[in-house]
Coordinates of C-alpha atoms in Angstrom, one line a residue:
Chain A
M1 CA -1.2 -28.2 207.6
K2 CA -0.5 -31.5 205.9
H3 CA -2.6 -34.4 207.1
Y4 CA -1.0 -37.8 207.7
S5 CA -2.8 -41.1 208.1
N6 CA -2.4 -43.2 211.2
R7 CA -0.8 -45.8 209.1
Y8 CA 1.9 -43.4 208.0
I9 CA 2.5 -42.2 211.5
F10 CA 2.9 -45.8 212.8
I11 CA 5.3 -46.8 210.1
Y12 CA 7.2 -43.6 210.4
V13 CA 7.8 -43.9 214.1
T14 CA 8.6 -47.6 214.0
V15 CA 11.2 -47.2 211.2
L16 CA 12.7 -44.2 213.0
V17 CA 13.0 -46.0 216.3
L18 CA 14.5 -49.1 214.6
I19 CA 17.1 -47.0 212.8
V20 CA 18.1 -45.1 216.0
A21 CA 18.2 -48.3 218.0
T22 CA 20.5 -49.9 215.5
V23 CA 22.9 -47.0 215.3
L24 CA 23.0 -46.7 219.1
S25 CA 23.7 -50.4 219.6
I26 CA 26.5 -50.4 217.0
I27 CA 28.1 -47.3 218.6
V28 CA 27.8 -48.6 222.2
N29 CA 29.2 -52.0 221.2
R30 CA 32.2 -50.4 219.5
L31 CA 33.0 -48.2 222.4
K32 CA 32.4 -50.9 225.1
P33 CA 35.9 -52.5 225.1
L34 CA 37.5 -49.0 225.5
Q35 CA 35.1 -48.1 228.3
D36 CA 35.8 -51.4 230.1
Y37 CA 39.5 -50.9 229.8
N38 CA 39.1 -47.4 231.2
K39 CA 37.1 -48.8 234.1
E40 CA 39.6 -51.5 234.9
T41 CA 42.5 -49.0 234.7
E42 CA 40.6 -46.6 236.9
K43 CA 40.0 -49.2 239.5
I44 CA 43.7 -50.1 239.6
Q45 CA 44.7 -46.4 239.6
Q46 CA 42.4 -45.9 242.6
I47 CA 43.8 -48.9 244.5
L48 CA 47.4 -47.7 243.8
S49 CA 46.6 -44.1 244.7
A50 CA 45.1 -45.2 248.0
A51 CA 48.4 -47.0 248.7
G52 CA 50.3 -43.8 247.8
Y53 CA 51.2 -44.5 244.2
E54 CA 50.0 -41.2 242.6
G55 CA 50.2 -40.0 239.0
I56 CA 51.2 -43.2 237.3
D57 CA 50.9 -43.2 233.5
R58 CA 47.7 -44.9 232.4
N59 CA 49.6 -47.3 230.2
E60 CA 51.8 -48.6 232.9
V61 CA 49.2 -49.0 235.6
Q62 CA 48.2 -52.6 234.8
K63 CA 51.8 -53.8 234.6
L64 CA 52.9 -52.1 237.8
F65 CA 49.9 -53.5 239.6
S66 CA 50.5 -57.1 238.7
E67 CA 54.1 -56.7 239.8
I68 CA 53.6 -55.3 243.3
S69 CA 50.2 -56.6 244.3
D70 CA 49.0 -59.7 246.1
E71 CA 45.3 -60.1 245.7
L72 CA 43.8 -61.7 248.8
V73 CA 40.3 -63.0 249.4
V74 CA 39.2 -63.5 253.1
D75 CA 36.0 -65.0 254.5
K76 CA 34.0 -63.6 257.4
T77 CA 36.3 -65.0 260.1
G78 CA 39.2 -63.1 258.5
A79 CA 41.0 -66.2 257.2
V80 CA 42.7 -65.9 253.8
I81 CA 41.1 -68.3 251.4
S82 CA 42.7 -67.2 248.1
R83 CA 45.9 -65.5 247.1
Y84 CA 46.7 -64.3 243.5
N85 CA 49.9 -62.8 242.4
S86 CA 51.2 -61.8 239.0
G87 CA 49.0 -64.1 237.1
T88 CA 49.0 -67.2 239.3
F89 CA 47.1 -68.5 242.3
S90 CA 49.1 -69.6 245.2
E91 CA 46.0 -70.4 247.3
G92 CA 42.3 -70.9 246.3
N93 CA 40.9 -69.8 243.0
I94 CA 39.1 -66.5 243.4
R95 CA 40.6 -63.2 242.1
A96 CA 40.0 -60.4 244.5
F97 CA 40.0 -58.0 241.5
D98 CA 36.9 -59.8 240.1
I99 CA 34.9 -59.7 243.3
D100 CA 32.1 -57.1 243.2
D101 CA 32.5 -55.7 246.7
K102 CA 29.0 -54.1 246.6
T103 CA 27.3 -57.5 246.3
E104 CA 29.5 -59.0 249.1
Y105 CA 28.6 -56.1 251.4
L106 CA 24.9 -56.7 250.6
K107 CA 25.3 -60.4 251.5
A108 CA 27.0 -59.4 254.7
I109 CA 24.0 -57.1 255.6
N110 CA 21.6 -59.9 254.9
G111 CA 23.6 -62.3 257.1
E112 CA 24.7 -64.6 254.2
D113 CA 28.2 -66.0 253.7
Y114 CA 30.5 -63.5 252.0
H115 CA 34.1 -63.1 250.7
L116 CA 36.0 -59.9 250.9
P117 CA 38.7 -58.7 248.5
I118 CA 41.9 -57.2 249.8
F119 CA 44.8 -55.9 247.8
A120 CA 48.2 -56.2 249.5
I121 CA 50.6 -53.8 247.9
N122 CA 54.3 -54.7 248.5
N123 CA 53.0 -56.8 251.4
N124 CA 53.0 -53.9 253.7
V125 CA 49.9 -51.8 252.7
F126 CA 46.5 -53.4 252.7
V127 CA 43.9 -51.8 250.4
V128 CA 40.3 -52.6 251.0
P129 CA 37.3 -51.4 248.9
V130 CA 34.4 -49.4 250.5
H131 CA 31.0 -48.7 249.2
G132 CA 28.2 -46.4 250.3
K133 CA 25.5 -43.9 249.5
G134 CA 26.1 -40.3 248.6
L135 CA 23.4 -37.6 248.1
W136 CA 22.5 -38.4 244.5
G137 CA 24.0 -41.8 243.9
P138 CA 26.6 -44.4 245.0
I139 CA 30.0 -43.4 246.4
W140 CA 32.8 -45.8 246.7
G141 CA 36.5 -45.9 247.1
Y142 CA 39.6 -47.7 248.6
V143 CA 41.1 -47.4 252.0
A144 CA 44.8 -48.3 252.5
V145 CA 45.7 -49.6 256.0
A146 CA 49.2 -50.0 257.2
D147 CA 50.5 -53.4 258.3
D148 CA 49.8 -52.5 262.0
G149 CA 46.2 -53.1 261.0
K150 CA 44.9 -49.7 262.3
T151 CA 46.6 -46.7 260.7
I152 CA 45.1 -45.3 257.5
V153 CA 47.9 -44.7 254.9
G154 CA 45.7 -43.2 252.3
T155 CA 42.2 -43.2 250.6
A156 CA 40.8 -42.9 247.1
F157 CA 37.2 -41.9 247.1
S158 CA 35.0 -41.7 244.0
H159 CA 31.4 -40.9 243.2
D160 CA 29.0 -41.2 240.3
S161 CA 26.8 -38.2 240.5
E162 CA 27.6 -36.0 243.4
T163 CA 27.5 -32.3 242.6
P164 CA 30.7 -31.0 241.1
G165 CA 32.4 -28.6 243.6
L166 CA 30.4 -29.8 246.5
G167 CA 29.8 -33.5 247.2
G168 CA 32.1 -34.2 244.2
E169 CA 35.0 -32.9 246.4
I170 CA 35.2 -36.2 248.2
S171 CA 37.6 -37.3 245.5
S172 CA 39.8 -34.2 246.0
E173 CA 43.2 -34.3 247.6
K174 CA 42.2 -31.8 250.2
F175 CA 39.3 -33.8 251.6
Q176 CA 41.2 -37.1 251.5
S177 CA 44.4 -35.8 253.1
G178 CA 42.3 -35.5 256.3
F179 CA 42.2 -39.3 256.6
K180 CA 46.0 -39.9 256.4
G181 CA 47.4 -41.2 259.6
K182 CA 44.0 -41.6 261.3
K183 CA 43.4 -44.7 263.3
I184 CA 40.4 -47.0 262.9
F185 CA 41.0 -48.8 266.3
D186 CA 41.3 -47.0 269.6
R187 CA 43.9 -47.7 272.3
N188 CA 41.9 -50.6 273.7
N189 CA 41.8 -52.1 270.2
N190 CA 38.0 -51.4 269.8
F191 CA 36.9 -50.6 266.2
V192 CA 36.0 -46.9 266.1
S193 CA 36.2 -46.1 262.3
V194 CA 37.1 -42.6 261.3
K195 CA 34.3 -40.1 261.8
V196 CA 33.6 -37.3 259.3
I197 CA 32.9 -34.2 261.3
K198 CA 30.7 -31.4 260.0
G199 CA 32.1 -28.0 260.9
G200 CA 35.7 -29.4 261.3
V201 CA 37.4 -31.6 263.8
T202 CA 39.1 -28.7 265.6
N203 CA 35.7 -27.1 266.5
S204 CA 34.3 -30.4 267.8
N205 CA 35.2 -32.4 270.9
C206 CA 36.2 -35.5 268.9
D207 CA 39.6 -37.0 269.3
P208 CA 41.5 -35.9 266.1
Q209 CA 43.1 -39.3 265.9
Y210 CA 39.8 -40.8 264.9
A211 CA 38.1 -38.0 262.9
A212 CA 38.4 -36.0 259.7
D213 CA 36.9 -32.8 258.4
A214 CA 33.7 -32.9 256.4
I215 CA 33.1 -30.8 253.2
S216 CA 31.2 -27.6 253.9
G217 CA 28.0 -27.4 251.8
A218 CA 28.0 -31.2 251.3
T219 CA 26.5 -32.5 254.5
S220 CA 24.8 -35.5 253.0
T221 CA 27.8 -36.7 251.0
S222 CA 30.1 -36.3 254.0
K223 CA 27.7 -38.3 256.2
G224 CA 27.6 -40.9 253.4
V225 CA 31.4 -41.2 253.6
D226 CA 31.2 -41.6 257.4
D227 CA 28.6 -44.4 257.1
M228 CA 30.5 -46.0 254.3
L229 CA 33.7 -46.2 256.3
R230 CA 32.0 -47.5 259.4
T231 CA 29.9 -50.2 257.8
C232 CA 32.5 -51.5 255.3
L233 CA 35.7 -51.3 257.4
E234 CA 33.8 -53.1 260.2
L235 CA 33.6 -56.2 258.1
Y236 CA 37.4 -56.3 257.8
V237 CA 37.9 -56.2 261.6
P238 CA 38.5 -60.0 261.9
F239 CA 41.1 -59.8 259.2
F240 CA 42.9 -56.9 260.8
N241 CA 42.8 -58.6 264.1
N242 CA 43.9 -62.1 263.0
Y243 CA 46.3 -61.4 260.3
L244 CA 48.0 -58.1 261.1
K245 CA 48.2 -57.9 264.9
Chain B
M1 CA 24.8 -9.4 207.7
L2 CA 24.5 -13.2 207.3
L3 CA 27.3 -13.7 209.8
K4 CA 25.8 -11.3 212.2
K5 CA 22.5 -13.2 212.1
Y6 CA 24.2 -16.4 213.0
L7 CA 26.4 -14.9 215.7
G8 CA 23.3 -13.5 217.5
P9 CA 23.1 -16.3 220.0
L10 CA 26.6 -15.4 221.3
N11 CA 25.4 -12.0 222.5
K12 CA 22.1 -10.4 221.7
E13 CA 20.1 -13.6 221.4
N14 CA 22.0 -15.6 223.9
P15 CA 20.0 -18.6 225.0
I16 CA 20.8 -18.1 228.7
L17 CA 21.0 -14.3 229.0
V18 CA 18.2 -13.3 226.6
Q19 CA 16.0 -16.3 225.9
V20 CA 16.5 -17.6 229.5
L21 CA 16.7 -21.2 228.4
G22 CA 18.8 -23.9 230.0
V23 CA 19.5 -22.1 233.2
C24 CA 19.2 -25.1 235.5
S25 CA 22.2 -26.9 234.1
A26 CA 24.1 -23.6 234.0
L27 CA 23.7 -23.5 237.8
A28 CA 24.8 -27.1 238.3
V29 CA 28.0 -27.5 236.3
T30 CA 29.7 -24.1 236.7
A31 CA 31.5 -24.7 240.0
Q32 CA 34.7 -25.4 238.0
V33 CA 35.9 -24.3 234.6
K34 CA 36.8 -27.7 233.1
P35 CA 33.4 -29.4 233.4
A36 CA 31.7 -26.2 232.3
V37 CA 33.7 -26.1 229.0
V38 CA 33.1 -29.8 228.2
M39 CA 29.4 -29.3 229.0
G40 CA 29.3 -26.3 226.6
I41 CA 31.0 -28.3 223.8
S42 CA 28.6 -31.2 224.4
V43 CA 25.5 -29.0 224.3
A44 CA 26.8 -27.3 221.1
V45 CA 27.4 -30.7 219.4
V46 CA 24.0 -32.1 220.5
C47 CA 22.2 -28.8 219.6
G48 CA 23.9 -28.6 216.2
F49 CA 23.3 -32.1 215.1
S50 CA 19.8 -32.4 216.4
N51 CA 18.9 -29.2 214.5
L52 CA 20.6 -30.7 211.4
I53 CA 18.9 -34.0 211.5
L54 CA 15.4 -32.6 212.4
S55 CA 15.7 -30.0 209.7
L56 CA 16.5 -32.8 207.2
L57 CA 13.4 -34.7 208.4
R58 CA 11.2 -31.7 208.8
N59 CA 9.0 -32.3 205.8
T60 CA 8.3 -35.9 206.7
I61 CA 7.5 -35.6 210.4
P62 CA 3.8 -36.0 211.2
Q63 CA 2.6 -33.1 213.2
R64 CA 1.0 -35.2 215.9
V65 CA 4.1 -37.1 216.9
R66 CA 6.5 -34.2 216.3
I67 CA 7.7 -33.9 219.9
I68 CA 8.2 -37.7 220.2
V69 CA 10.4 -37.7 217.1
Q70 CA 12.4 -34.8 218.4
L71 CA 12.9 -36.5 221.7
V72 CA 14.1 -39.8 220.1
I73 CA 16.7 -37.9 218.0
V74 CA 17.9 -35.7 220.8
A75 CA 18.1 -38.6 223.3
A76 CA 20.0 -40.7 220.8
L77 CA 22.6 -37.9 220.2
V78 CA 23.0 -37.4 224.0
I79 CA 23.6 -41.1 224.5
I80 CA 26.2 -41.0 221.8
V81 CA 28.0 -38.0 223.3
D82 CA 27.8 -39.6 226.8
Q83 CA 29.3 -43.0 225.5
F84 CA 31.9 -41.1 223.5
L85 CA 33.1 -39.1 226.5
K86 CA 33.2 -42.3 228.6
A87 CA 35.4 -44.0 226.1
Y88 CA 37.8 -41.2 225.2
F89 CA 37.6 -38.6 227.9
Y90 CA 36.9 -40.8 230.9
D91 CA 38.0 -38.4 233.6
I92 CA 36.0 -35.5 232.3
S93 CA 32.9 -37.7 231.8
K94 CA 33.2 -38.6 235.5
M95 CA 33.3 -35.0 236.5
L96 CA 30.1 -34.2 234.5
S97 CA 28.5 -37.4 235.6
V98 CA 24.7 -37.1 235.3
F99 CA 24.6 -33.7 233.7
V100 CA 25.6 -35.1 230.3
S101 CA 22.5 -37.2 230.1
L102 CA 20.5 -34.3 231.4
I103 CA 21.3 -32.4 228.1
I104 CA 18.1 -34.2 226.9
T105 CA 16.0 -32.0 229.1
N106 CA 18.0 -28.8 228.3
C107 CA 15.4 -26.4 227.0
I108 CA 17.9 -24.9 224.5
V109 CA 18.0 -28.1 222.4
M110 CA 14.2 -28.5 222.1
G111 CA 13.7 -24.8 221.9
R112 CA 15.9 -24.3 218.9
I113 CA 14.4 -27.3 217.1
E114 CA 10.9 -26.0 217.5
A115 CA 11.8 -22.4 216.9
F116 CA 14.3 -22.8 214.0
A117 CA 15.1 -26.2 212.6
L118 CA 11.5 -27.2 211.8
S119 CA 11.1 -24.2 209.5
H120 CA 14.6 -23.7 208.0
K121 CA 17.0 -25.5 205.7
P122 CA 19.6 -28.0 207.1
I123 CA 22.8 -25.9 206.9
P124 CA 21.4 -22.8 208.6
S125 CA 19.7 -25.0 211.2
F126 CA 23.0 -26.7 212.0
I127 CA 24.8 -23.3 212.4
D128 CA 22.0 -22.0 214.5
G129 CA 22.2 -25.0 216.8
L130 CA 25.9 -24.8 217.1
A131 CA 25.9 -21.0 217.7
N132 CA 23.3 -21.4 220.4
G133 CA 25.3 -24.2 222.0
I134 CA 28.4 -22.0 221.9
G135 CA 26.5 -19.0 223.3
Y136 CA 25.4 -21.3 226.2
G137 CA 29.0 -22.5 226.7
L138 CA 30.3 -19.0 226.7
V139 CA 28.0 -18.0 229.6
L140 CA 29.0 -21.2 231.4
L141 CA 32.6 -20.3 230.9
I142 CA 32.2 -16.8 232.4
V143 CA 30.2 -18.0 235.3
S144 CA 32.5 -20.9 236.1
F145 CA 35.6 -18.6 235.8
F146 CA 34.4 -16.5 238.7
R147 CA 33.0 -19.4 240.7
E148 CA 36.2 -21.4 240.5
L149 CA 38.5 -18.5 241.0
L150 CA 36.7 -17.0 244.0
G151 CA 35.3 -20.3 245.4
S152 CA 38.3 -22.6 245.2
G153 CA 41.2 -20.3 244.2
T154 CA 41.9 -22.4 241.2
L155 CA 41.4 -22.3 237.4
W156 CA 41.3 -25.5 235.3
N157 CA 42.3 -27.3 238.5
H158 CA 45.5 -25.2 238.8
Q159 CA 46.1 -23.1 241.9
V160 CA 46.2 -19.4 240.8
I161 CA 45.7 -17.6 244.1
P162 CA 49.2 -17.8 245.7
Q163 CA 49.7 -19.4 249.0
S164 CA 51.0 -16.1 250.5
F165 CA 47.4 -14.7 250.2
Y166 CA 46.1 -17.5 252.3
S167 CA 48.9 -17.0 254.9
N168 CA 47.8 -13.3 255.2
G169 CA 44.2 -14.3 255.9
Y170 CA 42.6 -14.5 252.5
L171 CA 39.8 -17.1 252.4
N172 CA 38.0 -18.8 249.6
N173 CA 34.4 -17.7 249.3
G174 CA 32.5 -20.9 250.2
L175 CA 29.3 -19.4 248.9
M176 CA 30.7 -19.4 245.4
V177 CA 30.6 -23.1 245.1
L178 CA 26.9 -23.2 245.9
P179 CA 24.4 -23.0 243.0
P180 CA 22.7 -19.8 244.2
M181 CA 25.9 -17.8 243.5
A182 CA 25.7 -19.0 239.8
L183 CA 22.2 -17.4 239.7
I184 CA 23.5 -14.2 241.1
I185 CA 26.5 -14.1 238.7
I186 CA 24.1 -14.8 235.7
G187 CA 22.0 -11.9 237.0
V188 CA 25.0 -9.6 237.1
I189 CA 26.0 -10.7 233.6
I190 CA 22.4 -10.0 232.3
W191 CA 22.5 -6.6 234.1
I192 CA 25.8 -5.6 232.4
Q193 CA 24.7 -6.9 229.0
R194 CA 21.5 -4.9 229.2
S195 CA 23.2 -1.7 230.2
I196 CA 25.4 -2.0 227.1
H197 CA 22.6 -3.0 224.8
K198 CA 19.8 -0.8 225.8
E199 CA 17.5 -2.3 223.1
L200 CA 17.3 -5.5 225.2
Q201 CA 15.7 -3.7 228.1
E202 CA 12.0 -4.5 228.5
E203 CA 9.6 -1.6 228.6

């Protein structure tokens, strides 16, 4: 076996790492704009799909969105402090699209002041972002609420690293169709959220108006969706009460 | 003869079935066909190119830092594949999520570098890596075919079991979407393969 000096080994490894790092940073930099565009388009697609606009061509998504959406920002009392529509602000100066809902939810948990983004589609469907924990990583999505302020029109859930075929199914049509038409407020106008029921709603004693079926084999992820809806939608209660009822 | 040697990994030297490498990811990504195919291609690319690069470097690599050098090259290739999928195949990269980055820990990649690339010329190493990756992808394809068909009634996300079956009481086998079933299917494939090729049976 050939013997190498320590000096050779150090130089060899340093040079190798430098080359690899340079190549990687060039590639990552080149691909970044494409990835950012993909992420932005995906976010809009999710918002639109929650509101019922399915299967829109990727290239037309951004244009359609700016035409039909009003981006609202509300504070914790539910008052609208900013309104952005097709490129211009009619109130305030914060774009809902640029708000990172995750940081705002964290602020809410820590009792700080926070702003919440809402996307009003055609002025009759109100899409709000939700954010939570799955089994392996974050889960998030959008919930579209009708202008009565309590009926869910549609949802669009996503995940980062849930198991394909199990927890990953939260983004499937089958799971999400269970939320359509469900109510987040009960008859006495108390916030109840929509519970995700393990073993199915029909086998439980929950009111089917306020509950949806969980995914079999993905208990933790289903529970994550349940927690996510309850904690996030609760923050929007003042808005739903003030603005929509 | 030459071709036969390189095609070994597809059947009699299959990384999963015979060498029993990379089984963990085979359990994780085979619930559906589409992610399984992309995963197979990604592993083939990483395996082929890491074999090629390390075979080119093989005479300069100091023995004492051999594994570190291999890891740096493999990790870099995996990051490139991951970033590339995110930029051009965004939807599929989302389905595979964390399992692309986990190719780094796939035993096939390191296994082939150690067993082949470090002692062979670049071109044969490249083909060996690619063939092993494809052999891996092939098993993934077979496993995911049965798991998606029987577990969800779909193939490549298209419904293939007609609605009339469900109306007459047919149910998807929920067990199929769970990882243990992948292990059982792989077991069955190994059983069938060894009954055909008796020389693979251990004494």
